[in-house]
Amino acid sequence: MGIIVQKFGGTSVGSVERIQNVANRVIQEVARGNQVVVVVSAMGKTTDELVKLANQLSKNPSKREMDMLLTTGEQISIALLTMALQSSGHDAVSLTGWQAGIKTEAIHGNARIVDIDQEKMLKHLNEGKIVVVAGFQGLAVESEITTLGRGGSDTTAVAIAAALKADKCDIYTDVTGVFTTDPRYVKNARKLQSVSYDEMLELANLGAGVLHPRAVEFAKNFAIPLEVRSSMEIENGTRVEEEVSMENNLVVRGIAFDKEVTRVTVIGVTNGLHSLSTIFTTLAKNGINVDIIIQSMTSADQTNISFSIQSVDLDETLSVLEENKESLGFVSVEHESGLAKVSIVGSGMISNPGVAAQMFEVLAQHGIQVKMVSTSEIKVSTVVEDAHMLKAVEALHAAFELEINVEQPV
Ligand code: ADP
Ligand code: ASP
Ligand code: MG
């Protein structure tokens, strides 16, 4: 007998029938002799609906009140699922994030989990109960309710699995696993049997919404075996693990994409040695996340600095730069919106030079201009026009033979 953590996302608990289906999946796990902690998200599009409600009342609602509002979504799901389990004759108890002992940083909207007091969950498990925990939420100092960022229920689940030293964490969702790229956009996307923590971390960070990046970080740091699988179909999902067998070790394992990217160029920076650090420290202090950075010297004492940001941060970025124009020492700022990031990821790249060149060649053949590039050992990211994003993904998916590679059967 072991401890299993199961997490069910919004679509999987989107209706009464689906909650009943989730209860059945939980009961099957209990029937195998396991102690089970279930983490659930808010039903269907509840979180989006709550955000819309807030925006009707306020252009810029306070982050604290947003957390207060959004955490109600998960609370509905835990109560309903627990009732379903109880009415099937099982002993179950629902816990909000704070009741489950999930402690976070004192940051509203995007807090990190700093500790989990597992005592309460263990007590219930040892009394033979199924423990149903609200995802995406925690408690910071002074009893402040916090949330972990959109998609954060995955992180709740993996963090609980780490704290309880669970045997496994299963992430049940509305697709049957992690695919070579988002199967909702690319018909030929293929389900992967396994993907390494590092590859999954890159994919998640680069826009593959199937797992929250911090969930993958936790799983890697605590060596938690993860499986992403369907809450509807009974079939093996994708294992996220340390070792991925050589047979499957494709050079490129997946393609991620992310819309709503804007490139900002700061022209004529004359602040000498410290110009880079001054600009990016100023942006960081204002909570603006910068992604790809390119610096080009235009003369001996002048540089242009381009960087990419999420388009939602554009107004704030422009006003922060303008406010600090004198101390930053630049001439003007330009920006280009309507861009997207397309990235290829695979640990096989480490030992295969020329993958980036091949990517650029494929994009060029399809008439797609690359505006920015960034690389790491296991990924190459390009910024292209939004309008070309899917064409780029499909072309790369075909060129790196992601749909036709034959994997070993499980
Ligand atoms: P949940 O509500 O269960 O957390 P999400 O919507 O957060 O579900 O994540 C599942 C979605 O992730 C899928 O419906 C799919 O559109 C998207 N997705 C993006 N990239 C991938 C990928 N590489 N493989 C599988 N799904 C992906
Ligand atoms: N309900 C939250 C969201 O929609 C958290 C989650 O689903 O993981 O982002
Ligand atoms: Mg999710």
Coordinates of N, CA and C and ligand atoms in Angstrom, one line a residue, residues 7-10 40-48 70 73-74 135-136 149-155 212, ligand 2:
K7 N -4.5 14.4 -9.4 CA -5.0 15.8 -9.6 C -5.9 15.8 -10.8
F8 N -7.1 16.4 -10.6 CA -8.1 16.5 -11.7 C -8.3 18.0 -12.1
G9 N -8.1 18.4 -13.3 CA -8.2 19.8 -13.8 C -9.6 20.2 -14.0
G10 N -9.8 21.4 -14.4 CA -11.1 22.1 -14.6 C -12.1 21.3 -15.4
V40 N -8.1 19.0 -6.6 CA -8.9 19.4 -7.7 C -8.9 20.9 -8.0
S41 N -9.1 21.2 -9.3 CA -9.2 22.6 -9.8 C -10.7 23.1 -9.7
A42 N -10.9 24.3 -10.0 CA -12.2 24.9 -10.1 C -13.0 24.3 -11.3
M43 N -14.3 24.2 -11.2 CA -15.1 23.5 -12.2 C -15.0 24.3 -13.5
G44 N -14.7 23.6 -14.6 CA -14.8 24.2 -16.0 C -14.1 25.5 -16.1
K45 N -14.8 26.5 -16.6 CA -14.2 27.8 -16.8 C -14.4 28.7 -15.6
T46 N -14.7 28.2 -14.4 CA -15.1 29.0 -13.3 C -14.1 30.1 -13.0
T47 N -12.8 29.8 -13.0 CA -11.8 30.8 -12.7 C -11.8 32.0 -13.7
D48 N -12.0 31.6 -15.0 CA -12.1 32.7 -16.0 C -13.3 33.6 -15.7
L70 N -10.8 34.1 -6.4 CA -10.5 33.0 -7.2 C -10.5 31.7 -6.4
G73 N -13.4 29.1 -6.2 CA -13.7 28.1 -7.3 C -13.3 26.7 -6.9
E74 N -12.1 26.6 -6.3 CA -11.6 25.3 -5.9 C -12.4 24.7 -4.7
G135 N -6.8 22.8 -5.0 CA -5.6 23.2 -5.7 C -5.4 24.7 -5.7
F136 N -4.2 25.1 -6.1 CA -4.0 26.5 -6.6 C -4.0 27.5 -5.4
G149 N -0.8 31.1 -9.1 CA -0.6 31.5 -10.5 C -1.5 30.5 -11.3
R150 N -2.0 31.0 -12.5 CA -2.9 30.2 -13.3 C -2.3 28.8 -13.6
G151 N -3.1 27.8 -13.5 CA -2.7 26.5 -13.7 C -2.0 25.9 -12.5
G152 N -2.0 26.6 -11.4 CA -1.2 26.2 -10.2 C -1.7 24.9 -9.4
S153 N -2.8 24.4 -9.8 CA -3.3 23.2 -9.1 C -2.3 22.0 -9.3
D154 N -1.7 22.0 -10.5 CA -0.7 20.9 -10.7 C 0.4 21.0 -9.6
T155 N 0.8 22.3 -9.3 CA 1.9 22.4 -8.3 C 1.4 22.0 -7.0
H212 N 1.9 23.0 -15.1 CA 2.4 24.2 -14.6 C 3.9 24.1 -14.3
Ligands
ASP2 N1 -8.4 27.1 -11.3 C1 -7.1 27.7 -11.6 C2 -6.9 28.1 -13.0 O1 -7.9 28.0 -13.8 C3 -6.0 26.7 -11.2 C4 -5.9 25.5 -12.0 O2 -6.8 25.1 -12.7 O3 -4.8 24.8 -12.0 O4 -5.9 28.7 -13.3

